[in-house]
XYZ file of C-alpha atoms in Angstrom:
727
model
C 1.386 -37.737 -15.279
C 2.286 -35.160 -13.232
C 5.426 -32.840 -12.189
C 7.886 -34.679 -9.873
C 9.736 -32.038 -8.270
C 13.263 -32.132 -7.234
C 16.848 -30.303 -7.580
C 16.558 -30.487 -11.161
C 12.953 -29.919 -11.909
C 10.391 -27.008 -10.148
C 6.838 -27.165 -10.021
C 6.696 -25.142 -13.445
C 8.245 -28.037 -15.327
C 11.633 -25.859 -15.519
C 15.084 -28.186 -15.328
C 17.872 -26.937 -13.995
C 20.984 -28.732 -14.472
C 24.950 -27.977 -13.825
C 25.450 -28.262 -17.618
C 23.250 -25.442 -18.345
C 24.718 -23.501 -15.433
C 28.208 -23.773 -16.474
C 26.768 -23.272 -20.577
C 30.064 -22.017 -23.019
C 29.777 -22.012 -26.237
C 31.441 -23.824 -28.158
C 32.067 -26.525 -25.644
C 28.361 -26.709 -24.671
C 25.909 -28.310 -27.250
C 22.361 -29.586 -27.604
C 23.620 -33.263 -27.752
C 25.788 -32.718 -24.594
C 22.565 -31.069 -22.912
C 20.573 -34.031 -24.046
C 23.113 -36.835 -22.582
C 23.430 -34.945 -19.260
C 19.340 -34.792 -19.092
C 19.123 -38.203 -19.404
C 21.710 -39.184 -17.332
C 19.995 -36.896 -14.328
C 16.405 -38.343 -15.259
C 17.869 -41.739 -15.018
C 18.315 -41.004 -11.429
C 15.543 -38.852 -10.702
C 12.447 -38.867 -13.003
C 10.956 -35.634 -13.513
C 7.373 -37.328 -14.069
C 4.911 -39.562 -12.338
C 1.689 -41.473 -13.218
C -1.311 -40.144 -11.423
C -2.587 -42.100 -8.489
C -6.551 -43.091 -8.641
C -7.093 -40.170 -6.235
C -5.190 -37.827 -8.456
C -7.455 -38.506 -11.087
C -10.388 -38.228 -9.004
C -9.404 -34.605 -8.364
C -8.756 -33.949 -12.010
C -12.378 -35.209 -12.993
C -14.149 -32.955 -10.225
C -12.113 -30.257 -11.275
C -13.265 -30.784 -15.181
C -16.766 -30.947 -13.683
C -16.297 -27.963 -11.754
C -15.250 -25.946 -14.994
C -18.318 -27.501 -16.806
C -20.320 -25.844 -13.977
C -18.881 -22.550 -14.511
C -18.789 -22.383 -18.240
C -22.556 -22.904 -17.660
C -22.948 -19.596 -15.266
C -22.612 -21.320 -11.909
C -19.958 -18.818 -10.850
C -20.993 -19.185 -7.442
C -19.422 -23.307 -7.414
C -16.534 -24.453 -4.976
C -15.856 -27.985 -5.050
C -16.024 -30.347 -2.022
C -12.242 -30.630 -1.676
C -11.760 -26.921 -1.927
C -14.214 -25.895 0.584
C -12.967 -28.534 2.881
C -9.199 -27.420 1.993
C -10.208 -23.502 2.805
C -12.133 -24.623 6.166
C -8.479 -26.389 7.449
C -6.549 -23.634 5.963
C -8.241 -20.768 7.843
C -7.790 -22.594 11.436
C -4.574 -24.438 11.095
C -1.426 -22.609 11.661
C 1.019 -24.973 9.655
C 4.736 -24.016 9.706
C 7.544 -26.124 7.749
C 11.037 -26.266 8.375
C 13.164 -27.201 5.440
C 16.713 -28.547 6.523
C 17.236 -31.526 9.050
C 20.550 -30.233 10.355
C 20.998 -28.959 14.077
C 19.195 -25.807 13.468
C 16.607 -27.243 11.665
C 15.607 -29.818 14.908
C 16.136 -27.145 16.829
C 13.595 -24.955 15.218
C 11.026 -28.196 15.381
C 11.720 -28.087 18.830
C 11.194 -24.802 19.622
C 8.388 -24.280 17.582
C 6.576 -27.201 19.410
C 7.818 -26.127 22.994
C 6.115 -22.921 22.696
C 3.162 -23.821 21.238
C 3.910 -21.257 18.215
C 2.378 -23.402 15.416
C -0.775 -26.273 14.898
C 1.088 -28.430 13.028
C 5.087 -28.387 11.890
C 6.732 -30.299 9.033
C 10.176 -30.877 9.087
C 11.393 -31.385 4.923
C 14.641 -32.912 4.741
C 15.775 -32.525 0.914
C 18.984 -34.323 0.899
C 19.494 -37.530 -0.206
C 20.675 -40.588 1.376
C 19.073 -42.314 4.749
C 18.003 -40.487 7.930
C 20.091 -38.844 9.900
C 20.329 -39.268 13.888
C 18.424 -36.329 14.963
C 15.614 -37.079 12.394
C 15.789 -40.495 13.260
C 15.386 -39.656 17.004
C 12.527 -37.441 16.026
C 10.705 -40.086 14.225
C 11.067 -42.624 17.244
C 9.931 -40.562 19.997
C 6.681 -39.448 17.515
C 6.220 -35.905 19.040
C 2.521 -34.958 18.658
C 1.724 -32.690 15.574
C 4.928 -33.012 13.941
C 5.458 -34.928 10.438
C 8.890 -35.564 8.290
C 9.328 -35.861 5.063
C 11.372 -35.476 2.163
C 8.337 -34.341 -0.199
C 7.686 -30.816 -1.052
C 4.238 -31.801 -1.273
C 4.005 -32.311 2.653
C 4.961 -28.412 2.911
C 1.547 -27.492 0.885
C -0.713 -24.515 2.612
C 2.080 -23.684 4.987
C 1.391 -20.620 6.925
C 5.238 -19.723 7.620
C 8.327 -21.631 5.738
C 11.517 -21.466 7.515
C 14.866 -22.240 5.248
C 17.745 -23.507 7.557
C 19.410 -25.495 4.533
C 23.010 -24.940 3.580
C 25.053 -26.773 1.441
C 27.284 -29.124 2.744
C 30.317 -29.409 0.438
C 34.272 -29.716 0.607
C 35.795 -26.407 1.718
C 35.364 -24.149 -0.835
C 35.664 -19.946 -1.060
C 33.113 -17.554 0.417
C 31.568 -17.055 -3.254
C 31.983 -20.709 -3.903
C 29.526 -21.546 -1.094
C 27.399 -18.944 -1.785
C 26.692 -20.285 -5.503
C 26.231 -23.877 -4.350
C 23.917 -22.340 -2.010
C 22.077 -20.296 -4.935
C 21.939 -23.793 -6.845
C 20.426 -25.500 -3.719
C 17.540 -23.000 -3.450
C 16.520 -23.155 -7.076
C 15.472 -26.254 -6.247
C 13.502 -25.662 -3.273
C 12.062 -21.971 -3.461
C 10.162 -22.641 -6.354
C 8.397 -25.766 -5.015
C 7.799 -24.278 -1.996
C 6.062 -21.263 -3.734
C 4.056 -23.193 -5.682
C 2.777 -25.552 -2.417
C 2.295 -22.497 -0.165
C 1.552 -19.698 -2.190
C 0.498 -17.239 0.458
C 3.496 -18.406 2.551
C 5.736 -15.888 4.570
C 9.322 -17.099 3.625
C 11.780 -16.635 6.476
C 15.439 -17.377 5.550
C 17.983 -18.659 8.670
C 20.526 -19.800 5.771
C 23.712 -18.358 5.433
C 24.596 -15.927 4.364
C 21.097 -14.636 5.451
C 21.004 -11.077 3.532
C 22.185 -12.680 0.291
C 20.088 -15.921 0.506
C 16.673 -14.034 1.902
C 17.424 -11.855 -1.724
C 17.897 -15.026 -3.867
C 14.487 -16.411 -2.112
C 12.568 -13.402 -3.188
C 13.870 -13.489 -6.831
C 12.856 -17.466 -6.701
C 9.510 -17.352 -5.003
C 8.368 -13.850 -6.925
C 6.479 -13.116 -3.950
C 6.012 -9.665 -2.428
C 9.102 -8.212 -0.641
C 7.233 -7.980 2.561
C 6.653 -12.025 2.571
C 10.391 -12.816 2.433
C 12.375 -12.052 5.374
C 15.897 -13.170 6.949
C 16.306 -13.684 10.560
C 18.481 -10.572 10.423
C 19.786 -9.823 14.128
C 16.536 -10.321 16.070
C 18.664 -12.629 18.329
C 21.168 -10.053 18.840
C 18.469 -7.536 19.498
C 16.812 -9.207 22.277
C 20.158 -10.240 23.665
C 21.130 -6.524 23.544
C 18.012 -5.246 25.454
C 18.176 -8.027 27.862
C 21.638 -7.009 28.750
C 20.961 -3.395 29.066
C 17.663 -4.057 31.336
C 19.071 -6.742 33.588
C 22.915 -7.125 33.693
C 23.753 -3.548 33.324
C 20.721 -2.547 35.568
C 19.945 0.769 33.273
C 17.156 2.896 34.128
C 16.476 3.467 30.263
C 13.828 1.199 28.519
C 15.612 -1.477 27.163
C 12.801 -1.820 23.950
C 14.500 1.560 22.890
C 17.771 -0.471 22.211
C 18.025 -2.251 18.827
C 21.098 -4.347 16.829
C 20.768 -3.706 13.005
C 22.602 -4.240 9.981
C 24.073 -7.382 8.424
C 25.023 -10.323 10.616
C 28.539 -10.445 11.661
C 30.791 -7.621 11.731
C 28.838 -5.202 9.806
C 26.188 -4.853 12.902
C 25.580 -1.720 14.963
C 23.585 -0.828 18.246
C 20.740 1.472 17.621
C 18.407 3.656 19.420
C 14.587 4.839 18.901
C 12.703 7.437 20.603
C 13.979 10.970 21.930
C 13.578 10.402 25.566
C 15.771 8.719 27.893
C 15.727 8.454 31.713
C 19.103 7.859 32.456
C 19.501 11.657 30.828
C 17.822 14.444 30.275
C 20.784 17.100 29.526
C 21.736 18.227 26.639
C 21.530 16.479 23.154
C 25.640 15.461 23.186
C 25.785 14.332 26.843
C 22.285 12.291 25.987
C 24.236 10.721 22.920
C 27.343 10.383 24.561
C 25.694 8.028 27.663
C 24.026 6.007 25.070
C 27.152 5.504 22.986
C 28.777 4.477 25.975
C 26.169 1.956 27.560
C 25.854 0.615 24.112
C 29.632 -0.548 24.268
C 29.106 -1.867 27.343
C 26.580 -4.197 26.339
C 28.319 -5.083 23.267
C 31.448 -6.437 25.176
C 29.058 -8.455 27.800
C 27.641 -9.865 24.359
C 31.068 -10.954 22.234
C 31.646 -14.129 24.507
C 27.778 -15.080 23.597
C 28.153 -17.413 19.974
C 24.917 -18.185 18.325
C 23.969 -21.730 19.115
C 21.823 -23.715 17.107
C 19.065 -23.619 19.773
C 19.553 -20.065 21.051
C 19.137 -19.069 17.036
C 15.759 -21.668 17.138
C 14.033 -19.672 19.912
C 14.339 -16.598 18.318
C 13.022 -17.969 15.041
C 9.842 -19.342 17.349
C 9.390 -16.168 18.951
C 9.513 -14.614 14.937
C 7.077 -17.347 13.961
C 4.858 -16.618 17.180
C 4.922 -12.987 15.989
C 3.659 -13.679 12.392
C 1.018 -16.050 13.037
C -0.688 -14.294 16.189
C -0.185 -10.833 14.835
C 1.181 -9.838 17.908
C 2.559 -6.389 16.783
C 5.783 -7.034 18.164
C 8.979 -5.385 16.613
C 11.559 -7.214 15.087
C 14.802 -6.666 13.896
C 15.075 -8.374 10.466
C 16.399 -8.756 7.367
C 14.308 -7.564 4.078
C 14.618 -5.336 0.952
C 14.343 -2.010 1.981
C 14.403 1.010 -1.076
C 14.013 3.829 1.349
C 16.697 6.098 1.090
C 16.880 7.168 4.893
C 15.692 3.481 5.992
C 17.388 3.888 9.583
C 15.571 7.068 10.203
C 12.144 5.423 8.902
C 12.242 2.516 10.868
C 13.114 4.639 14.384
C 10.034 6.920 13.634
C 7.927 4.035 12.900
C 8.919 1.825 15.805
C 8.219 5.223 18.212
C 4.906 5.281 16.514
C 3.391 1.744 16.665
C 4.501 1.478 20.580
C 2.645 4.446 21.628
C -0.177 4.269 19.273
C -0.815 0.051 19.284
C -4.046 0.841 16.905
C -1.489 1.657 14.198
C 0.231 -0.771 11.929
C 2.820 -0.930 9.242
C 2.083 -2.157 5.747
C 3.846 -2.293 2.854
C 1.612 -1.823 -0.020
C 1.611 -0.122 -3.774
C 0.313 3.306 -3.699
C -0.916 5.010 -6.877
C -0.050 8.453 -7.652
C -1.894 11.103 -9.593
C -0.319 10.360 -13.381
C -1.415 6.875 -12.608
C 2.239 5.371 -11.478
C 2.688 3.148 -8.662
C 4.932 2.339 -6.228
C 5.697 -0.046 -3.191
C 5.602 2.118 -0.011
C 5.108 1.813 3.680
C 2.133 2.768 5.709
C 0.966 3.254 8.949
C -2.716 2.238 9.174
C -5.244 2.059 11.636
C -6.994 4.716 14.206
C -6.136 7.231 16.549
C -7.928 8.208 19.610
C -9.753 11.793 19.251
C -11.470 13.213 22.233
C -14.887 15.045 21.002
C -16.964 16.456 23.428
C -16.549 14.409 26.212
C -16.079 11.061 24.729
C -13.152 9.434 22.631
C -13.589 8.401 19.225
C -11.533 5.866 17.140
C -10.746 8.050 13.812
C -9.101 5.516 11.170
C -6.440 7.043 9.105
C -3.532 5.833 6.792
C -0.100 8.195 6.570
C 1.931 6.463 3.285
C 5.870 7.597 4.187
C 7.628 8.546 0.850
C 11.075 6.770 -0.259
C 12.536 10.043 0.540
C 10.851 10.095 4.113
C 11.939 12.052 6.840
C 12.901 14.823 4.384
C 9.340 14.856 2.143
C 6.041 14.539 4.531
C 3.701 11.533 4.635
C 0.816 11.673 2.421
C -2.040 11.443 4.906
C -5.876 10.106 4.529
C -8.681 9.761 6.609
C -9.445 6.122 5.763
C -13.830 5.444 6.788
C -15.030 2.586 7.370
C -18.361 1.335 5.150
C -20.685 2.804 8.051
C -18.543 6.379 7.430
C -18.868 9.408 5.216
C -15.759 11.802 5.070
C -16.738 15.412 6.590
C -14.816 17.532 3.887
C -13.584 20.674 5.307
C -10.597 22.904 5.605
C -8.465 19.974 6.546
C -9.952 17.092 4.787
C -11.129 17.054 1.190
C -13.925 14.993 -0.446
C -11.215 12.125 -1.242
C -10.225 11.750 2.265
C -6.733 13.723 1.734
C -5.469 15.466 4.956
C -4.254 19.198 4.542
C -2.706 20.483 7.820
C -0.293 23.492 8.166
C 2.039 21.192 9.979
C 2.403 18.997 6.649
C 2.752 22.176 4.441
C 5.914 23.033 6.793
C 7.247 19.976 6.967
C 10.835 20.354 8.344
C 13.362 17.342 9.416
C 14.563 16.741 12.293
C 11.778 19.411 13.766
C 9.013 17.433 11.988
C 7.922 14.104 13.213
C 5.241 11.255 13.125
C 4.554 11.572 16.326
C 4.223 15.185 16.516
C 2.057 14.928 13.429
C -0.388 12.488 15.068
C -0.576 14.830 17.957
C -1.920 17.802 15.709
C -4.202 15.555 13.914
C -5.539 14.583 17.209
C -5.982 18.196 18.005
C -7.679 19.310 14.912
C -10.036 16.402 14.764
C -11.088 17.126 17.922
C -12.275 20.462 17.177
C -13.750 19.254 13.715
C -14.166 15.500 13.347
C -13.060 14.518 9.787
C -15.873 11.608 9.341
C -19.689 11.029 10.446
C -21.821 8.431 10.283
C -23.106 7.388 6.814
C -26.857 7.318 5.965
C -28.379 3.830 5.308
C -29.016 3.924 1.382
C -31.299 0.838 0.424
C -31.700 1.595 -3.504
C -29.732 -0.674 -5.359
C -28.236 0.202 -8.885
C -27.056 -1.840 -12.017
C -23.629 -2.387 -12.116
C -22.098 0.054 -14.684
C -19.999 -1.334 -17.698
C -17.175 0.758 -19.166
C -16.165 0.573 -22.704
C -12.672 1.523 -22.120
C -9.934 -0.279 -19.447
C -10.555 0.548 -15.990
C -8.264 3.241 -14.681
C -7.222 3.562 -11.297
C -5.300 6.737 -11.484
C -7.872 8.873 -9.918
C -7.035 7.654 -7.080
C -5.656 10.052 -4.732
C -2.100 10.763 -4.538
C 0.451 12.860 -4.723
C 0.598 15.233 -7.727
C 2.989 15.340 -10.481
C 3.570 16.529 -13.638
C 2.776 19.864 -13.334
C 4.529 22.475 -10.568
C 2.516 23.337 -7.722
C -0.302 25.935 -7.545
C -0.679 28.909 -6.858
C 2.817 29.980 -7.641
C 5.096 31.320 -5.190
C 6.457 28.354 -2.833
C 10.030 27.730 -3.101
C 10.998 24.639 -5.139
C 11.463 21.166 -3.465
C 15.011 19.655 -4.272
C 13.319 16.209 -3.846
C 11.582 16.214 -6.775
C 8.112 15.968 -5.356
C 5.849 19.175 -5.224
C 5.418 20.541 -1.817
C 2.385 20.161 0.393
C -0.124 22.768 -0.807
C -2.421 24.435 1.818
C -3.933 27.833 1.698
C -2.348 30.502 3.839
C -3.696 32.652 6.555
C -5.643 30.137 8.185
C -5.401 29.676 11.886
C -4.326 26.844 13.426
C -4.439 25.435 17.071
C -1.364 25.027 19.061
C -0.246 21.442 19.578
C -0.450 20.123 23.177
C 1.774 17.447 24.595
C 1.020 13.685 24.062
C -1.567 12.300 25.910
C -2.652 8.510 26.306
C -5.885 7.538 25.516
C -7.747 4.328 26.959
C -8.007 1.750 23.764
C -11.564 1.309 22.692
C -13.052 -0.377 19.927
C -14.109 1.489 16.889
C -16.353 4.199 17.149
C -18.583 4.753 13.753
C -18.666 8.340 14.079
C -19.982 11.479 15.332
C -23.387 11.810 14.644
C -24.473 14.959 11.709
C -27.029 17.066 12.385
C -27.635 18.545 8.616
C -31.234 19.450 7.991
C -32.804 19.094 4.548
C -29.413 19.708 2.987
C -29.092 19.516 -0.659
C -25.725 17.147 -1.712
C -23.930 19.020 -4.650
C -21.065 17.111 -6.334
C -18.504 18.996 -8.649
C -16.425 16.806 -10.576
C -13.939 17.535 -13.326
C -10.055 17.990 -14.052
C -7.583 20.072 -13.201
C -10.098 23.525 -13.160
C -12.061 21.795 -10.548
C -8.918 20.821 -8.430
C -7.652 24.562 -8.612
C -11.022 25.786 -8.100
C -11.527 23.936 -5.003
C -7.685 25.246 -3.594
C -8.481 28.572 -4.644
C -11.942 29.003 -3.162
C -10.276 27.586 0.456
C -7.931 30.515 0.623
C -11.120 33.579 -0.456
C -13.148 34.851 2.295
C -16.512 32.397 0.903
C -14.489 29.174 1.400
C -15.128 25.831 -0.179
C -18.712 26.538 -0.251
C -18.519 29.472 -2.368
C -20.535 31.493 0.032
C -23.660 28.902 -0.013
C -25.194 28.299 3.214
C -24.070 24.843 4.758
C -27.854 24.488 5.703
C -28.998 24.694 2.574
C -26.383 22.912 0.257
C -22.882 20.803 0.897
C -20.129 21.321 -2.019
C -18.214 18.116 -2.335
C -14.989 19.265 -4.950
C -14.194 16.107 -6.738
C -10.910 17.344 -8.799
C -8.344 15.392 -10.219
C -5.252 16.333 -13.019
C -5.081 15.254 -16.200
C -8.597 13.805 -16.125
C -10.069 12.105 -18.990
C -13.936 11.462 -19.714
C -13.447 7.851 -19.591
C -12.518 8.207 -15.961
C -15.441 10.102 -14.813
C -17.857 6.849 -14.344
C -15.625 5.023 -12.415
C -14.506 8.192 -10.172
C -18.142 8.880 -9.502
C -18.540 5.343 -8.334
C -16.007 5.252 -6.173
C -16.828 8.826 -4.619
C -20.521 7.097 -3.788
C -18.619 4.758 -1.076
C -18.145 7.522 0.821
C -20.466 10.460 -0.361
C -24.067 10.772 0.186
C -25.540 10.552 -3.544
C -25.857 13.876 -5.307
C -28.843 15.791 -6.097
C -26.981 18.163 -8.508
C -24.011 17.227 -10.204
C -21.886 19.492 -12.192
C -19.323 17.890 -14.571
C -16.093 19.930 -16.058
C -14.696 17.777 -18.496
C -14.129 17.047 -21.896
C -11.106 19.338 -22.754
C -8.176 16.969 -22.033
C -10.118 14.442 -24.626
C -9.975 16.866 -27.448
C -7.671 15.998 -30.397
C -7.330 12.896 -28.841
C -10.116 10.615 -30.409
C -12.625 11.450 -33.097
C -15.244 14.264 -32.196
C -18.267 12.352 -33.036
C -16.754 9.213 -30.840
C -16.273 11.880 -27.916
C -19.875 13.551 -28.232
C -21.614 10.032 -28.615
C -19.894 8.810 -25.546
C -20.434 11.890 -23.566
C -24.297 12.062 -23.943
C -24.529 7.793 -23.385
C -22.696 8.188 -19.951
C -24.663 11.442 -19.063
C -27.616 9.234 -19.668
C -26.310 6.471 -17.484
C -25.317 8.913 -14.585
C -28.968 9.816 -14.588
C -30.381 6.541 -14.369
C -27.741 5.456 -11.328
C -28.591 8.574 -9.288
C -32.231 9.024 -9.164
C -33.078 12.273 -9.685
C -30.370 14.371 -10.066
C -29.805 17.287 -11.528
C -27.171 17.022 -14.245
C -25.065 20.479 -15.022
C -22.518 20.435 -17.914
C -19.640 23.571 -17.513
C -18.705 24.010 -20.764
C -14.857 23.605 -22.022
C -13.030 26.665 -21.641
C -11.112 27.770 -24.845
C -7.014 28.005 -23.791
C -3.744 29.237 -25.262
C -2.326 25.956 -25.530
C -3.731 22.105 -25.847
C -2.420 18.962 -23.999
C -3.003 15.546 -25.402
C -3.471 16.640 -29.350
C -2.127 15.937 -32.417
C -3.969 18.509 -34.260
C -3.718 22.163 -34.959
C -4.849 24.459 -31.956
C -6.869 26.110 -34.247
C -8.594 23.249 -35.460
C -9.309 21.848 -31.755
C -10.869 24.958 -30.547
C -13.032 24.582 -33.290
C -14.146 21.062 -32.174
C -14.607 22.295 -28.370
C -16.992 24.859 -29.757
C -19.061 21.654 -31.475
C -18.807 19.539 -28.179
C -20.382 22.536 -26.244
C -23.045 23.506 -28.611
C -24.144 19.789 -29.114
C -23.733 18.932 -25.210
C -25.483 21.780 -24.171
C -28.471 21.358 -26.702
C -28.368 17.896 -25.184
C -28.849 18.953 -21.648
C -31.635 20.922 -22.303
C -33.318 18.171 -23.938
C -32.760 16.038 -20.911
C -33.976 18.535 -18.235
C -30.717 19.738 -17.293
C -28.583 23.128 -17.079
C -25.472 24.226 -18.447
C -23.050 26.633 -17.065
C -21.286 28.950 -19.612
C -17.908 30.632 -19.434
C -17.934 33.346 -21.827
C -15.956 35.657 -19.760
C -12.803 33.108 -19.552
C -11.173 33.642 -23.290
C -7.524 33.804 -23.986
C -7.685 37.304 -25.188
C -8.620 38.381 -21.687
C -4.974 39.360 -19.724
C -4.132 37.862 -16.645
C -7.121 35.019 -16.673
C -4.921 32.509 -17.752
C -1.409 30.815 -16.082
C 1.979 31.347 -17.626
C 1.527 27.408 -19.323
C -1.960 28.588 -21.455
C -3.722 25.569 -20.138
C -4.785 26.545 -16.396
C -6.645 29.171 -15.669
C -4.251 31.863 -13.050
C -5.925 32.956 -9.497
C -7.894 35.764 -11.443
C -9.359 33.291 -14.134
C -10.404 30.527 -11.401
C -12.031 33.600 -9.256
C -14.384 33.990 -12.686
C -14.491 30.177 -13.179
C -16.040 29.917 -9.609
C -18.296 32.736 -9.921
C -19.832 31.062 -12.870
C -20.385 28.210 -11.058
C -21.860 30.164 -8.216
C -24.303 31.926 -10.397
C -25.988 28.652 -11.655
C -26.002 26.830 -8.450
C -27.566 29.763 -6.417
C -30.739 29.463 -8.555
C -30.798 25.406 -8.375
C -30.197 25.371 -4.659
């Protein structure tokens, strides 16, 4: 049998009935529910018998599963391969609802050539209406009319124009009726077109967009309402053509809720109409907007005009035209309008940057869905222009907090660490450290990056490595929290910066570093991405220094000292790569090394300072065995690497432990002793930190866990004393 999806049953077999919706004890009973089920299922059966073709597909699926279980993991069924090929090439759009708007959408999409195939799905009961009958009679090419939800399968975009048509009701009753209607439609559509974008035009648009998002379980970036797209297009046209204003029409927008809740808005900071004081500039725009709104008052939203706007949206989605539209979507940004205005200004000037909604993983392992601007920026370097890949993450408190910025190298690039970029690609600039709204904005930030990267490119071409290594099988669950992100949990170090009232730590940056002055905006010709700037290193040893917070703050302290992140070692002799993460546990070491290997050359010397956070959280012998096992695996993966164990430093206080502080310190000594002996047996080296003891005044932070600035200097000197001999 197969589930017959309809208004009472969704694709998962879940039943929706008025009796369940209006359930009220003690009036409602199980017997009454069964009686209603019997009556409703008598009208519309929830199941059907599988046809011979369906049965054949099931046999094919069982055969595929049998081959898969035998180890043939690359097998794909014939129908699956054919289906994937078809889906890759066909831009299919489904329009749900056969009213005036639905039919107008089909005609507009077809006329605009926005899709390869259009399906008009009529979920209503009864005979075909006049409009549908006419479409059926004249047989438009690539247009299919159906009442079966399966006809919408593999659609790229699904447009909802359906509305409940009942007797006169209150506003809330109409909304509830539409919600009940969507309960029988959206889950079925989500089942048949799992990768589609849902475009909602049903009224009220904003509410029904939210309902569609909840019922579909799609990411909110793939469920949007038509919003004020038509109003914005009209508004821009009136300003540019009817009022003959000298301003750029694309700076003008209509945003907000459809109806009385919509308002005009502007983007960009420059205007050709007025270059005087800010107040006069604002007044001129307000007068222009009022005149345009007066002109638009007599313009209604007829079905064909809304349909043309929907067809324009569909074309932008399917063909990735990178056109900005005013739509309805779920937004959790506190200062949404300011964020939208700046984003539009950036992508208008830098065409290669694209806004993307995605999950951002913070240092503590938590994640949050944020918007990012990803792509390339043109950077002039020694007479040529290079497209440098970057990613700017906008926090939900933007623009009152700076974006989190990264260089995102391609597979053929390697990050070139320096005073502005760390080993993870995170960007450090005085402009970010001193960020203050409204003086700071994204456009100026990108211009600063162009200037800085023009003097010191953040990437270079990656050397080809042909060696293959066996895959690592972790003994514990994967941990993605080592990915770069906004620090949390510990106050910014070193101390001295004022607290940030928003809850995010201030952007750390070493003081006293000269910074080039920004220049005016420059427009560079668009070029295909360039792999990188050539690197001129000569027989340079690669040194990785990995560990928890001590390594993280050791690098930041080194940046502020005269010897810099190289600890005074000449770049010609060796390149030091710092890979530190707050709160890092031993289980995170192997994933971190494998991740770093994607953008860094393999190490010839690998320094590991780790294990302190594991004391007291696991059995001592289990920890020692795990460390020895992983060190052996590292030697196998990184051929000819020199391993260096940095002993665990004693602390005044221990985190993540349930035992007495004295007992944890005894365990620390045992780990240091056994791992030091093990390192000698495998030809490794040991860095001892005998001077870092809690009894020495001024070497530890007030929290008793981290080192102070002086203590971090001692830690770096201990590293240097061993590295100098090895290099």
